PDB file of C-alpha atoms in Angstrom:
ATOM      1  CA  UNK Y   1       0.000   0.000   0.000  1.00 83.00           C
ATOM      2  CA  UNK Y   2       1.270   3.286  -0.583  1.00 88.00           C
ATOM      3  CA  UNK Y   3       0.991   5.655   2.090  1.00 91.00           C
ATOM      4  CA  UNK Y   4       1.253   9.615   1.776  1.00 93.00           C
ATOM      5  CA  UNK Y   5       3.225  12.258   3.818  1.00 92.00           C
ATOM      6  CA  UNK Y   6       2.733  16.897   3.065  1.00 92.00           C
ATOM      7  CA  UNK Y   7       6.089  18.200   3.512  1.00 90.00           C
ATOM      8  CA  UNK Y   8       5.349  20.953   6.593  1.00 89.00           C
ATOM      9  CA  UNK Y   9       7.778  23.340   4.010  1.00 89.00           C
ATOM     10  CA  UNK Y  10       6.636  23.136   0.583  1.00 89.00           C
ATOM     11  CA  UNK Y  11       3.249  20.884   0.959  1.00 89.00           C
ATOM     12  CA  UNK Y  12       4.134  18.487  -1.417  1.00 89.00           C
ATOM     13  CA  UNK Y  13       3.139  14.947  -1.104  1.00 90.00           C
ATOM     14  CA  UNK Y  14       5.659  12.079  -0.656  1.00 89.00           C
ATOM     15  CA  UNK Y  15       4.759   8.770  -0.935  1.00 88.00           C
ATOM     16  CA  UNK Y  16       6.319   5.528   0.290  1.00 89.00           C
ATOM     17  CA  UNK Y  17       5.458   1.977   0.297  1.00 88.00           C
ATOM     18  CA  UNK Y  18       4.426  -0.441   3.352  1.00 88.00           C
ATOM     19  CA  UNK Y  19       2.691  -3.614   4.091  1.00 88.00           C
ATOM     20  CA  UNK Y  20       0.703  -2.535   6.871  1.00 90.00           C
ATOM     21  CA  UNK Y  21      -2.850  -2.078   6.869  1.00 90.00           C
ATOM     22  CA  UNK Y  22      -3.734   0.340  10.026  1.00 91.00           C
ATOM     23  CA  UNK Y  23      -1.837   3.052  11.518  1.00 90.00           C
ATOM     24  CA  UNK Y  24      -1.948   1.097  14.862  1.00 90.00           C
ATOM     25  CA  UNK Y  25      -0.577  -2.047  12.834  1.00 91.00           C
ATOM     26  CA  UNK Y  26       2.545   0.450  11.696  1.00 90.00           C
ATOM     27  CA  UNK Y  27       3.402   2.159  15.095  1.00 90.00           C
ATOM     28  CA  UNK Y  28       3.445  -1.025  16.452  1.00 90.00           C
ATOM     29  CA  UNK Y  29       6.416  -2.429  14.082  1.00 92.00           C
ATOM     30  CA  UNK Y  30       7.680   0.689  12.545  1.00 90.00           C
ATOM     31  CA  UNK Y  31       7.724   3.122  15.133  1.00 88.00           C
ATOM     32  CA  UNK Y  32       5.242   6.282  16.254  1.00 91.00           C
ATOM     33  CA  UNK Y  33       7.549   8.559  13.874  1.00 91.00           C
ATOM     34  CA  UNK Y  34       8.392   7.808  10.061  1.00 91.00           C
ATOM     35  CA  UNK Y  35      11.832   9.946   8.607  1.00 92.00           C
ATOM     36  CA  UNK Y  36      10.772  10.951   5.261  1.00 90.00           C
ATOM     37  CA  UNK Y  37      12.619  13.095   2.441  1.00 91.00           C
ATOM     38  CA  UNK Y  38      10.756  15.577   0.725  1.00 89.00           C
ATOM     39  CA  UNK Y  39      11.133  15.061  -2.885  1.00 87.00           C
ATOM     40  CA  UNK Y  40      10.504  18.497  -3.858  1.00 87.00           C
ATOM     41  CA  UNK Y  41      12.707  20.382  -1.321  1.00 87.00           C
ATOM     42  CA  UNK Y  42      15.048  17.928  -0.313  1.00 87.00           C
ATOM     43  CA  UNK Y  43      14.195  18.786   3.501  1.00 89.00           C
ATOM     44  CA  UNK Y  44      14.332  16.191   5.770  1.00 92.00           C
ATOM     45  CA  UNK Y  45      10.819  15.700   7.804  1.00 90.00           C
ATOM     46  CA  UNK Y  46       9.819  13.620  11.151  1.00 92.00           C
ATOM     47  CA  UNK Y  47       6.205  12.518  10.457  1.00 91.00           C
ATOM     48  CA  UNK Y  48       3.659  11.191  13.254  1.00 92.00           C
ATOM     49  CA  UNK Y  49       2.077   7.971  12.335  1.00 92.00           C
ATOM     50  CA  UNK Y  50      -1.274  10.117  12.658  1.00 91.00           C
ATOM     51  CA  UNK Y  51       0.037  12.388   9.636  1.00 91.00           C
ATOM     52  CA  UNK Y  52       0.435   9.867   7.373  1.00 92.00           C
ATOM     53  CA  UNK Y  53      -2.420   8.627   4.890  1.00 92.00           C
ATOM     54  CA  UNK Y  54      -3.421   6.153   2.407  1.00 93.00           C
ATOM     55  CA  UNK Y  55      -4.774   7.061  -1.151  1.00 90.00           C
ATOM     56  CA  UNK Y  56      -6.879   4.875  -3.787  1.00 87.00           C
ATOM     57  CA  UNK Y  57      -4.046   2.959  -5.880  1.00 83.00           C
ATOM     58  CA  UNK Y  58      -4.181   4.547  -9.460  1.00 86.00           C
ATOM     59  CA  UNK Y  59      -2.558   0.978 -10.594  1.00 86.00           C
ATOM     60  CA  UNK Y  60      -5.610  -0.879  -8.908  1.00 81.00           C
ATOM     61  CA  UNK Y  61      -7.968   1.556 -10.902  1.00 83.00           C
ATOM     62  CA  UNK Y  62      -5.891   0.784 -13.936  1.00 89.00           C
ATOM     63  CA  UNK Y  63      -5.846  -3.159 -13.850  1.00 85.00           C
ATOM     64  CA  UNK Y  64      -9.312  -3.174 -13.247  1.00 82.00           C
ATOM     65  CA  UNK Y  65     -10.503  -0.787 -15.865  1.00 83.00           C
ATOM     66  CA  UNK Y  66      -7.962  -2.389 -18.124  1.00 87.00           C
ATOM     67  CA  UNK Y  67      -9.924  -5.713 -17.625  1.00 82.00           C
ATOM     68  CA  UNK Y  68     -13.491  -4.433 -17.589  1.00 80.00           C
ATOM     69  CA  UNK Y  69     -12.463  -2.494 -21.187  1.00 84.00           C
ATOM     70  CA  UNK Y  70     -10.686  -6.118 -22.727  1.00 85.00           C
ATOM     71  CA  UNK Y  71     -12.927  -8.602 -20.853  1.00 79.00           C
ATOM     72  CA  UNK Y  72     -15.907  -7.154 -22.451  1.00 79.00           C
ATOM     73  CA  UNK Y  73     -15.137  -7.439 -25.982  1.00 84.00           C
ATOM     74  CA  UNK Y  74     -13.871 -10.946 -25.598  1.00 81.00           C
ATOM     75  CA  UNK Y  75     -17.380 -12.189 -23.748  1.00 77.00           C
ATOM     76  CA  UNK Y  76     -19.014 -10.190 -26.835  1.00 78.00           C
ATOM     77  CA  UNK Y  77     -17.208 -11.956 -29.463  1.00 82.00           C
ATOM     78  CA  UNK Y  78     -17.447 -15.188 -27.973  1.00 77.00           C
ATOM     79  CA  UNK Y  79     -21.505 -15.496 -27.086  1.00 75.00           C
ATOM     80  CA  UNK Y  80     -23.036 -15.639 -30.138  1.00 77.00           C
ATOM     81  CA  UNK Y  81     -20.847 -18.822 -30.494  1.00 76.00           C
ATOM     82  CA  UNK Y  82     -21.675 -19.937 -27.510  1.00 71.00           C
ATOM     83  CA  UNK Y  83     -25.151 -19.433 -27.674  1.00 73.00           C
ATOM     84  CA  UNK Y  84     -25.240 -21.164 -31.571  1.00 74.00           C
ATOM     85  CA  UNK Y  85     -23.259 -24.425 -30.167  1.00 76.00           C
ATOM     86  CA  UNK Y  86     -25.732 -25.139 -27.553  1.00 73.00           C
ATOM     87  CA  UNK Y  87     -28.849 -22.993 -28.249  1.00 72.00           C
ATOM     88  CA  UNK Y  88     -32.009 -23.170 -25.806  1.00 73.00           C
ATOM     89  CA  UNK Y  89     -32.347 -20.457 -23.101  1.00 75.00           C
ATOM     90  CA  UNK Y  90     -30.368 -21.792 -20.472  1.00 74.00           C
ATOM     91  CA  UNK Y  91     -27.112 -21.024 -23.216  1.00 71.00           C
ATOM     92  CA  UNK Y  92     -28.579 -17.594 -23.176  1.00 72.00           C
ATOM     93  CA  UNK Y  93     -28.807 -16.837 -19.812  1.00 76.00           C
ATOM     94  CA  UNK Y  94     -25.551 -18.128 -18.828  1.00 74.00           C
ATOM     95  CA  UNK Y  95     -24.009 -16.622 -22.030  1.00 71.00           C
ATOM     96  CA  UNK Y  96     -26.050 -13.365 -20.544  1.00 74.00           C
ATOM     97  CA  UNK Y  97     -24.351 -14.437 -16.889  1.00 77.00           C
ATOM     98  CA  UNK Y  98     -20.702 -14.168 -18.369  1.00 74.00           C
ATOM     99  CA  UNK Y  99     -21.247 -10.652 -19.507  1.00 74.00           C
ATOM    100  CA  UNK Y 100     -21.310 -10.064 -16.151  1.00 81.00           C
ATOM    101  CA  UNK Y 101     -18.179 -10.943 -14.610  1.00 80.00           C
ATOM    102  CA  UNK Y 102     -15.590  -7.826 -16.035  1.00 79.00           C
ATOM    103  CA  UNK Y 103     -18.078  -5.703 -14.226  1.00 80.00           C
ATOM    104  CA  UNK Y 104     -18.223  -7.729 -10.721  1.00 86.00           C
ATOM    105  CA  UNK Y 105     -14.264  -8.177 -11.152  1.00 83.00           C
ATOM    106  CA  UNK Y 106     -13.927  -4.335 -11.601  1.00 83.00           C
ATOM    107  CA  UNK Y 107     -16.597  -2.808  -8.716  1.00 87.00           C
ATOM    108  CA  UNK Y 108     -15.290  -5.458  -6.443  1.00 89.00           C
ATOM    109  CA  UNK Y 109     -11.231  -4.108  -7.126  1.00 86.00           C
ATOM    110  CA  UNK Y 110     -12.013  -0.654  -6.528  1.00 87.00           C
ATOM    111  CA  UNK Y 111     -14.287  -1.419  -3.633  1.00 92.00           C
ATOM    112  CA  UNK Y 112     -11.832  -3.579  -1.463  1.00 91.00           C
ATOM    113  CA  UNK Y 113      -9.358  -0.476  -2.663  1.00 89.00           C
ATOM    114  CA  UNK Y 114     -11.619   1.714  -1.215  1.00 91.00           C
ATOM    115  CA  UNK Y 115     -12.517  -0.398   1.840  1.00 93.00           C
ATOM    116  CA  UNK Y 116      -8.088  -0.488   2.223  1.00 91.00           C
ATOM    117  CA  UNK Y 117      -7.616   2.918   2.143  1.00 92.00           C
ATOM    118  CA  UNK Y 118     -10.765   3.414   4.314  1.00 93.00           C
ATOM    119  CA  UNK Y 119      -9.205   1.123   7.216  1.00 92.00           C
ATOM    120  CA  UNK Y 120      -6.021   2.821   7.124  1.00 91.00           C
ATOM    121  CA  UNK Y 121      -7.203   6.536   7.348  1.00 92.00           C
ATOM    122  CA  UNK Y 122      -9.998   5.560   9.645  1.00 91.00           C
ATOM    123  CA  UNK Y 123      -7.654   4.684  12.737  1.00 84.00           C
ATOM    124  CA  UNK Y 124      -5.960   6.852  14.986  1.00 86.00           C
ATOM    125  CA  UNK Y 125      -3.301   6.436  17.799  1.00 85.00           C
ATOM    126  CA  UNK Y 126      -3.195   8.240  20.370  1.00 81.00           C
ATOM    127  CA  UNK Y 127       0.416  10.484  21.216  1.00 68.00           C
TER     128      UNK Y 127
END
C-alpha cells in the first residue's frame, strides 16, 4: 500500500510503500515517527504515524478498468458462439451471466481499494 506524507515546508506529497494495513498495525512495528525526504525540497521531515495517509491505488484503478475495457469485448465476441453451439435459453442466460463478470471483477477491485484505504485513514493512535 502506498501511504502519503505533506512536507510541513513546501506541501508536497511524498509517498512511500508499506505492508501494513492500520496506523496502529505500523506504530506497532515501525515506530510512532516515520523519517521521510521531501522530494521536492530535499528537507528532511519527522512525520507522526497520525500524519500519514493512504490514497486509492491509481494501478488498482488501472488493472481493473484495463480488464473491464478487454474482458468485455472478448465475452461479446465469444456469445453468439456460444449461444449457436448449444442454443435453448439456459445457453442464453448463462451466455447473458458471463457478460457479467468484467463488471463484478472491476466494482469489487475498486471497492476492497476503497474499503483499504478506508481502514487505514480511519484509525488513529493516540500520542
Amino acid at each position: 500500500m502506498k501511504l502519503f506524507a505533506k512536507c510541513p515546508k513546501c506541501k508536497h506529497e511524498t509517498s512511500f510503500s508499506s505492508n501494513y494495513k492500520t496506523r496502529v498495525e505500523y506504530a506497532m512495528y515501525e515506530g510512532k515517527t516515520k523519517n521521510l525526504v521531501c522530494d521536492n525540497c530535499s528537507i528532511k521531515n519527522s512525520f507522526k504515524v497520525n500524519d500519514l495517509f493512504a490514497k486509492e491505488s491509481k494501478l488498482a484503478v488501472l488493472m481493473a478498468g484495463l480488464l473491464f475495457l478487454i474482458g468485455t469485448p472478448i465475452l461479446i465476441y465469444y456469445l453468439p458462439i456460444l449461444i449457436l453451439k448449444y442454443g435453448g435459453i439456459y445457453a442464453s442466460l448463462g451466455a447473458a451471466g458471463l457478460l457479467l463478470i468484467p463488471g463484478i471483477v472491476y466494482s469489487t477491485t475498486l471497492k476492497e481499494d476503497r474499503i483499504r484505504v478506508n481502514t487505514f485513514n480511519r484509525g488513529w493512535i493516540k500520542d
